Amino acid sequence: MIMETHGDICRLGYLRIIPCLLEDGEPKAFDFLGTLLFEIVKNAEDEDFLIEKPIGLITRPVNARNYVTLAAELDLIDRRSQTLGNFGKLYLCMSSSARFRRLVEGVEPLKLIDLLMLNDAEKLFFLWALFARDYPFIQLIASWAIKRGKFRRQEAMIYAMEEAYPQSLKKILPRSRYDEVEEAEKLRERRLTIGDKLEWIKSSQYAKYRHIAPPRFEWLVDVGILKRSGRGKYELNQQMIYDPQRVLKLASLTPAKIEQYLFNDFLKPLSRLYRRASRHDVFKALIEVYGSMARYFGEEVDLRRMECMTVLALIERGLIAELNEIHDSFNSFALQFPDKIYVSPGPGGRSSLAYIDIRNLEI
DNA sequence: GGTGCCATATCTTCGCTGAA
DNA sequence: TTCAGCGAAGATATGGCACC
């Protein structure tokens, strides 16, 4: 679960720049990254887009820095080494990252709308990262939001902080930190003792609410589940590419089961938007994804992750294939080219590692 | 009244120095 | 060589305020 958030960090789109800043492999202090991020985005203009009054814009180095912290929480950055984290490496394996590389290199400027809006593959990527890293808080919030359909921010904050937050802490914190759970369970009681609304809004408890709950609803807007319907109001996004019932199912799963569902049944509604990938498409995408992943993770790459990334790579090309199909294809390619494609057990036997000799493989 | 943005106080970690 | 003490730098939590 993401423990550090700030009211500023509402836009996931900015996070795509951060892995590109770390691609050289050199460790970078968070303040330095924040300054770089600020310098890159400060000149992005877009008068048409600004009419919609988007929130969470980077306007100062200090809020750019808060985005760097969020990137670390989402494992785009590895906090200890201050280099690329696992999700940061995975994002760089997507072809969608190319334009942010060019932006960082100063080759191609981008408009504000390009910095903030995610394409479908990126929406799925961030949904994956959020549900994996903010478990179980984001799941509870997403379920509540879908069941409500339409709601005000105030009521959403109350639910998030007084129900979802204590439940989530209870699930993830060890017994030694049970006092934090007990503190969270008293939030409602404490709020109710503050009679005056003005006093409530000025209270430190309200300040805490503002920094923890609202960004999460904005993230659900960015991944396409919710949409803003006026100041401080949200509703279900009727144009969402997903099926709300499948989002509810996804929100009920433990992190270990998320990938299996997200990249299989969850994708079925996308079939009406994308052309079915052929075996040749799948093979080509697998080889390319392997090539990218080998660059960041070494020659033996996590098979499951490679297959998930292949789903995203196909969506980037306007094609769709589910994880099970990709897995079957990989197995048949491994049988066809046993000397060039093989799988070995990963550390601890939990995952499988794939190796593909791409130099001598004819597609 | 509610929201979004910005600043800063406080806490934590890191790294250097010198004494044992 | 180890470790305590200290200052600096970095990280985090919270509060204030302008504006809608």
Coordinates of C-alpha atoms (C1' of nucleotides) in Angstrom, one line a residue:
Chain A
M1 CA 0.0 0.0 0.0
I2 CA 1.2 3.5 -0.9
M3 CA 1.9 5.2 2.5
E4 CA 3.2 8.5 1.2
T5 CA 0.9 10.7 -0.8
H6 CA 0.4 14.4 -1.2
G7 CA -2.7 16.3 -2.3
D8 CA -0.8 17.6 -5.3
I9 CA 0.0 14.4 -7.0
C10 CA -3.2 13.8 -9.0
R11 CA -1.9 13.2 -12.5
L12 CA -0.3 9.8 -13.4
G13 CA 0.8 11.0 -16.8
Y14 CA 3.7 13.0 -15.5
L15 CA 5.2 9.9 -14.0
R16 CA 6.0 8.6 -17.5
I17 CA 8.9 11.1 -17.7
I18 CA 10.7 9.9 -14.6
P19 CA 11.9 6.5 -15.9
C20 CA 13.3 8.3 -19.0
L21 CA 15.3 10.5 -16.6
L22 CA 16.8 7.5 -15.0
E23 CA 17.6 5.5 -18.1
D24 CA 21.3 6.3 -18.0
G25 CA 21.5 4.1 -14.9
E26 CA 23.1 6.8 -12.8
P27 CA 21.5 7.2 -9.3
K28 CA 19.7 10.6 -8.9
A29 CA 18.6 12.3 -5.7
F30 CA 14.9 12.9 -5.4
D31 CA 15.3 16.7 -5.3
F32 CA 17.5 16.6 -8.4
L33 CA 14.9 14.5 -10.2
G34 CA 12.2 16.9 -9.1
T35 CA 14.2 19.8 -10.5
L36 CA 14.7 18.0 -13.8
L37 CA 11.0 17.1 -14.0
F38 CA 10.0 20.7 -13.3
E39 CA 12.4 22.1 -15.9
I40 CA 11.0 19.6 -18.6
V41 CA 7.3 20.3 -18.0
K42 CA 7.3 24.0 -17.1
N43 CA 7.1 25.3 -20.6
A44 CA 4.4 22.9 -21.7
E45 CA 1.4 25.0 -22.8
D46 CA -2.0 24.1 -24.1
E47 CA -4.6 26.9 -23.8
D48 CA -7.5 24.6 -25.0
F49 CA -6.7 22.0 -22.5
L50 CA -6.3 24.5 -19.6
I51 CA -10.0 25.6 -20.2
E52 CA -10.9 22.2 -18.5
K53 CA -9.0 23.4 -15.4
P54 CA -7.1 20.1 -14.8
I55 CA -5.8 19.7 -11.3
G56 CA -2.5 18.4 -10.1
L57 CA -0.4 20.4 -12.6
I58 CA 3.3 20.8 -11.9
T59 CA 3.8 24.5 -11.3
R60 CA 6.7 24.5 -8.8
P61 CA 9.8 22.3 -8.2
V62 CA 8.3 21.3 -4.8
N63 CA 5.3 19.6 -6.4
A64 CA 7.5 18.1 -9.1
R65 CA 9.4 16.5 -6.2
N66 CA 6.2 15.1 -4.7
Y67 CA 5.6 13.3 -8.0
V68 CA 9.1 11.8 -7.7
T69 CA 8.0 10.4 -4.3
L70 CA 4.9 8.9 -5.9
A71 CA 7.1 7.3 -8.6
A72 CA 9.1 5.6 -5.8
E73 CA 5.9 4.4 -4.1
L74 CA 4.8 2.9 -7.5
D75 CA 8.2 1.2 -8.0
L76 CA 9.0 3.3 -11.0
I77 CA 12.1 4.3 -9.0
D78 CA 14.0 2.0 -6.6
R79 CA 14.1 4.1 -3.4
R80 CA 17.3 2.5 -2.1
S81 CA 19.5 2.8 -5.1
Q82 CA 17.7 5.9 -6.5
T83 CA 17.8 4.2 -10.0
L84 CA 15.1 2.6 -12.1
G85 CA 12.5 0.4 -10.2
N86 CA 10.8 -2.6 -11.7
F87 CA 7.7 -0.7 -13.0
G88 CA 10.1 2.0 -14.3
K89 CA 12.0 -0.6 -16.3
L90 CA 8.8 -2.1 -17.6
Y91 CA 7.5 1.3 -18.7
L92 CA 10.6 1.9 -20.7
C93 CA 9.9 -1.4 -22.5
M94 CA 6.7 0.0 -23.9
S95 CA 6.9 1.8 -27.2
S96 CA 4.7 4.5 -25.7
S97 CA 7.7 5.7 -23.7
A98 CA 9.5 6.7 -26.9
R99 CA 8.0 10.2 -27.1
F100 CA 8.9 10.9 -23.5
R101 CA 12.5 9.8 -24.2
R102 CA 12.5 12.4 -27.0
L103 CA 11.1 15.0 -24.7
V104 CA 13.8 14.4 -22.1
E105 CA 16.5 14.5 -24.8
G106 CA 15.0 17.9 -26.0
V107 CA 14.3 16.5 -29.4
E108 CA 10.5 16.8 -29.4
P109 CA 8.4 19.2 -27.2
L110 CA 5.0 18.0 -26.0
K111 CA 1.8 19.8 -25.2
L112 CA 0.3 19.6 -21.8
I113 CA -2.5 17.3 -23.0
D114 CA 0.2 14.9 -24.2
L115 CA 1.9 15.0 -20.8
L116 CA -1.3 14.2 -18.9
M117 CA -3.5 11.9 -21.1
L118 CA -2.7 8.2 -21.1
N119 CA -3.4 5.9 -24.1
D120 CA -5.2 2.5 -23.5
A121 CA -2.0 0.5 -23.0
E122 CA -0.7 3.1 -20.5
K123 CA -4.1 3.1 -18.7
L124 CA -3.7 -0.7 -18.3
F125 CA -0.1 -0.3 -17.2
F126 CA -0.9 2.1 -14.5
L127 CA -4.0 0.1 -13.4
W128 CA -1.6 -2.8 -13.0
A129 CA 1.0 -0.8 -11.1
L130 CA -1.7 0.9 -8.8
F131 CA -3.5 -2.4 -8.0
A132 CA -0.2 -4.1 -7.3
R133 CA 1.4 -1.3 -5.2
D134 CA -1.6 0.3 -3.5
Y135 CA -3.2 -3.0 -2.4
P136 CA -5.8 -3.0 -0.8
F137 CA -6.6 0.7 -0.4
I138 CA -7.1 1.5 -4.1
Q139 CA -9.2 -1.7 -4.5
L140 CA -11.6 -0.7 -1.8
I141 CA -11.9 2.8 -3.1
A142 CA -12.5 1.6 -6.7
S143 CA -15.2 -0.8 -5.6
W144 CA -17.0 1.9 -3.5
A145 CA -16.8 4.4 -6.4
I146 CA -18.2 1.9 -9.0
K147 CA -21.1 0.8 -6.6
R148 CA -21.9 4.5 -5.9
G149 CA -21.8 5.5 -9.6
K150 CA -22.0 9.2 -8.8
F151 CA -20.7 11.0 -5.7
R152 CA -19.2 14.1 -4.1
R153 CA -15.6 14.4 -3.1
Q154 CA -16.5 15.0 0.5
E155 CA -18.4 11.8 0.9
A156 CA -15.6 10.0 -1.0
M157 CA -13.0 11.3 1.4
I158 CA -15.0 10.2 4.4
Y159 CA -15.4 6.7 3.1
A160 CA -11.8 6.5 2.0
M161 CA -10.4 7.7 5.3
E162 CA -12.8 6.3 7.9
E163 CA -13.6 2.9 6.3
A164 CA -11.1 1.9 3.5
Y165 CA -8.0 3.3 5.2
P166 CA -8.3 1.5 8.6
Q167 CA -9.4 -1.7 6.9
S168 CA -6.3 -1.5 4.6
L169 CA -3.9 -0.7 7.4
K170 CA -5.3 -3.7 9.3
K171 CA -4.6 -5.9 6.4
I172 CA -1.0 -4.8 5.6
L173 CA 0.6 -3.7 8.9
P174 CA 2.3 -6.1 11.2
R175 CA 0.9 -6.6 14.8
S176 CA 3.8 -4.5 16.1
R177 CA 2.2 -1.5 14.4
Y178 CA -1.4 -2.1 15.5
D179 CA -1.5 1.3 17.3
E180 CA -1.6 2.9 13.8
V181 CA -4.7 0.8 13.0
E182 CA -6.3 1.8 16.2
E183 CA -5.6 5.5 15.5
A184 CA -7.2 5.1 12.0
E185 CA -10.2 3.4 13.5
K186 CA -10.8 6.5 15.7
L187 CA -10.9 8.9 12.8
R188 CA -14.7 9.0 12.4
E189 CA -15.2 9.3 16.2
R190 CA -12.8 12.3 16.3
R191 CA -14.4 14.0 13.3
L192 CA -17.8 13.7 14.9
T193 CA -16.6 15.5 18.0
I194 CA -15.8 18.6 15.9
G195 CA -19.2 20.2 15.6
D196 CA -18.3 23.3 13.5
K197 CA -17.7 22.7 9.8
L198 CA -15.2 25.6 9.5
E199 CA -13.3 24.1 12.5
W200 CA -13.3 20.7 10.8
I201 CA -11.9 22.0 7.5
K202 CA -9.1 23.8 9.5
S203 CA -8.3 20.7 11.5
S204 CA -5.1 18.7 11.1
Q205 CA -7.3 15.6 10.6
Y206 CA -8.9 17.2 7.6
A207 CA -5.4 18.1 6.2
K208 CA -4.5 14.5 6.5
Y209 CA -7.6 13.4 4.6
R210 CA -6.9 15.9 1.8
H211 CA -3.5 14.5 1.2
I212 CA -4.4 10.8 1.3
A213 CA -7.8 10.3 -0.3
P214 CA -8.3 12.8 -3.2
P215 CA -5.3 11.8 -5.3
R216 CA -6.5 8.2 -5.4
F217 CA -9.9 9.3 -7.0
E218 CA -7.9 11.3 -9.5
W219 CA -5.8 8.3 -10.4
L220 CA -9.0 6.4 -11.1
V221 CA -9.9 9.3 -13.4
D222 CA -6.6 8.9 -15.2
V223 CA -6.9 5.2 -15.8
G224 CA -10.4 5.8 -17.2
I225 CA -12.7 4.3 -14.5
L226 CA -14.1 7.6 -13.2
K227 CA -14.6 11.0 -14.7
R228 CA -14.9 14.4 -13.1
S229 CA -18.4 15.9 -13.3
G230 CA -17.8 19.4 -12.1
R231 CA -15.8 20.8 -9.2
G232 CA -15.4 18.2 -6.5
K233 CA -17.8 15.7 -8.1
Y234 CA -17.1 12.3 -9.8
E235 CA -19.1 9.8 -11.7
L236 CA -18.5 6.5 -13.4
N237 CA -16.9 7.0 -16.8
Q238 CA -19.5 5.7 -19.3
Q239 CA -16.9 5.7 -22.0
M240 CA -14.5 3.5 -20.1
I241 CA -12.8 0.8 -22.1
Y242 CA -13.4 -1.7 -19.3
D243 CA -16.5 -3.5 -18.0
P244 CA -17.4 -2.1 -14.5
Q245 CA -18.3 -5.6 -13.2
R246 CA -14.8 -6.8 -14.2
V247 CA -13.2 -3.9 -12.4
L248 CA -15.1 -5.0 -9.3
K249 CA -13.8 -8.5 -9.7
L250 CA -10.3 -7.2 -10.2
A251 CA -10.7 -5.1 -7.0
S252 CA -11.5 -8.2 -5.0
L253 CA -8.3 -10.1 -5.9
T254 CA -5.1 -10.3 -4.0
P255 CA -1.9 -8.9 -5.7
A256 CA -0.8 -12.5 -6.5
K257 CA -3.9 -13.0 -8.7
I258 CA -4.2 -9.6 -10.2
E259 CA -1.9 -10.1 -13.3
Q260 CA -3.7 -13.4 -14.2
Y261 CA -7.1 -11.7 -14.2
L262 CA -6.1 -8.3 -15.5
F263 CA -4.5 -9.6 -18.7
N264 CA -7.1 -12.3 -19.4
D265 CA -10.8 -12.0 -18.6
F266 CA -10.5 -8.4 -17.8
L267 CA -9.5 -7.6 -21.4
K268 CA -12.5 -9.2 -23.1
P269 CA -14.4 -6.0 -23.5
L270 CA -11.4 -4.6 -25.5
S271 CA -12.1 -7.1 -28.2
R272 CA -14.7 -4.7 -29.7
L273 CA -12.0 -2.0 -30.0
Y274 CA -9.0 -4.0 -31.2
R275 CA -8.2 -6.4 -34.0
R276 CA -7.4 -10.0 -32.9
A277 CA -3.7 -10.6 -33.0
S278 CA -2.4 -13.5 -35.2
R279 CA 0.2 -16.0 -33.9
H280 CA 2.7 -14.2 -36.1
D281 CA 1.8 -10.9 -34.4
V282 CA 2.2 -12.5 -31.0
F283 CA 5.5 -14.0 -31.8
K284 CA 6.9 -10.8 -33.2
A285 CA 5.7 -8.8 -30.2
L286 CA 7.1 -11.5 -27.8
I287 CA 10.6 -11.2 -29.4
E288 CA 10.6 -7.5 -29.3
V289 CA 9.4 -7.3 -25.7
Y290 CA 12.0 -9.9 -24.7
G291 CA 14.7 -7.7 -26.4
S292 CA 13.6 -4.7 -24.5
M293 CA 13.3 -6.5 -21.2
A294 CA 16.7 -8.2 -21.5
R295 CA 18.2 -4.8 -21.8
Y296 CA 16.9 -3.7 -18.3
F297 CA 16.5 -7.0 -16.4
G298 CA 19.3 -9.2 -17.9
E299 CA 19.1 -12.0 -20.4
E300 CA 16.8 -14.2 -18.3
V301 CA 13.5 -12.4 -17.9
D302 CA 10.5 -13.1 -15.8
L303 CA 8.2 -15.1 -18.1
R304 CA 4.9 -13.9 -16.6
R305 CA 5.9 -10.3 -16.8
M306 CA 7.2 -10.7 -20.3
E307 CA 3.8 -12.1 -21.3
C308 CA 1.9 -9.3 -19.6
M309 CA 4.1 -6.7 -21.4
T310 CA 3.4 -8.5 -24.7
V311 CA -0.3 -7.9 -24.1
L312 CA 0.5 -4.2 -23.7
A313 CA 2.8 -4.1 -26.7
L314 CA 0.0 -5.6 -28.9
I315 CA -2.5 -3.0 -27.7
E316 CA 0.0 -0.3 -28.6
R317 CA -0.2 -1.8 -32.2
G318 CA -4.0 -1.9 -32.2
L319 CA -4.1 -5.7 -31.6
I320 CA -5.5 -7.8 -28.8
A321 CA -4.5 -11.2 -27.3
E322 CA -5.0 -12.5 -23.8
L323 CA -2.4 -13.7 -21.5
N324 CA -3.4 -17.4 -21.8
E325 CA -3.1 -17.2 -25.6
I326 CA 0.3 -15.6 -25.4
H327 CA 1.4 -18.2 -22.9
D328 CA 0.3 -21.0 -25.3
S329 CA 2.0 -19.3 -28.2
F330 CA 5.2 -19.0 -26.2
N331 CA 5.1 -22.7 -25.3
S332 CA 4.6 -23.8 -28.9
F333 CA 7.5 -21.5 -30.0
A334 CA 9.7 -23.1 -27.3
L335 CA 8.8 -26.5 -28.7
Q336 CA 9.5 -25.3 -32.2
F337 CA 12.9 -23.7 -31.3
P338 CA 14.1 -25.7 -28.3
D339 CA 17.7 -24.6 -28.8
K340 CA 16.8 -20.9 -28.9
I341 CA 13.9 -20.5 -26.5
Y342 CA 13.9 -22.1 -23.0
V343 CA 12.5 -21.6 -19.6
S344 CA 14.3 -22.1 -16.2
P345 CA 13.0 -21.9 -12.7
G346 CA 13.4 -18.5 -11.1
P347 CA 14.8 -17.7 -7.6
G348 CA 12.9 -19.7 -5.0
G349 CA 11.0 -21.5 -7.7
R350 CA 8.2 -18.9 -7.5
S351 CA 8.4 -17.7 -11.1
S352 CA 9.9 -18.9 -14.4
L353 CA 12.6 -17.2 -16.3
A354 CA 12.6 -17.1 -20.1
Y355 CA 15.6 -16.9 -22.4
I356 CA 15.3 -16.3 -26.1
D357 CA 18.3 -16.3 -28.4
I358 CA 17.0 -13.5 -30.6
R359 CA 20.1 -13.1 -32.7
N360 CA 19.6 -16.4 -34.6
L361 CA 15.8 -16.5 -34.6
E362 CA 13.9 -16.0 -37.9
I363 CA 10.5 -14.4 -37.4
Chain B
dG1 C1' -17.6 26.2 2.3
dG2 C1' -14.6 23.6 -0.4
dT3 C1' -10.6 23.0 -3.3
dG4 C1' -6.0 23.4 -4.9
dC5 C1' -1.5 25.1 -4.4
dC6 C1' 2.4 26.3 -1.9
dA7 C1' 5.5 26.7 2.1
dT8 C1' 7.8 25.2 6.0
dA9 C1' 8.4 22.8 10.5
dT10 C1' 9.8 18.6 12.0
dC11 C1' 11.7 14.2 11.7
dT12 C1' 15.0 10.9 9.7
dT13 C1' 19.0 9.4 7.5
dC14 C1' 23.7 9.9 6.1
dG15 C1' 28.4 10.7 6.4
dC16 C1' 32.2 12.7 8.6
dT17 C1' 35.2 13.1 12.6
dG18 C1' 37.6 11.9 16.6
dA19 C1' 38.0 9.3 20.9
dA20 C1' 38.5 4.8 22.9
Chain C
dT1 C1' 38.8 -0.8 14.0
dT2 C1' 34.6 0.4 16.1
dC3 C1' 31.3 3.4 17.6
dA4 C1' 29.3 7.6 19.5
dG5 C1' 28.3 12.4 18.5
dC6 C1' 27.3 15.9 15.6
dG7 C1' 26.0 18.6 11.6
dA8 C1' 24.1 18.6 7.0
dA9 C1' 21.1 17.0 3.8
dG10 C1' 17.1 14.7 2.6
dA11 C1' 12.4 13.2 3.4
dT12 C1' 7.9 13.7 5.3
dA13 C1' 3.8 15.7 7.5
dT14 C1' 1.1 19.4 8.2
dG15 C1' -0.7 24.1 8.0
dG16 C1' -1.9 28.5 5.7
dC17 C1' -4.0 31.0 2.3
dA18 C1' -6.0 32.5 -2.1
dC19 C1' -9.4 31.6 -5.1
dC20 C1' -13.7 29.6 -7.0

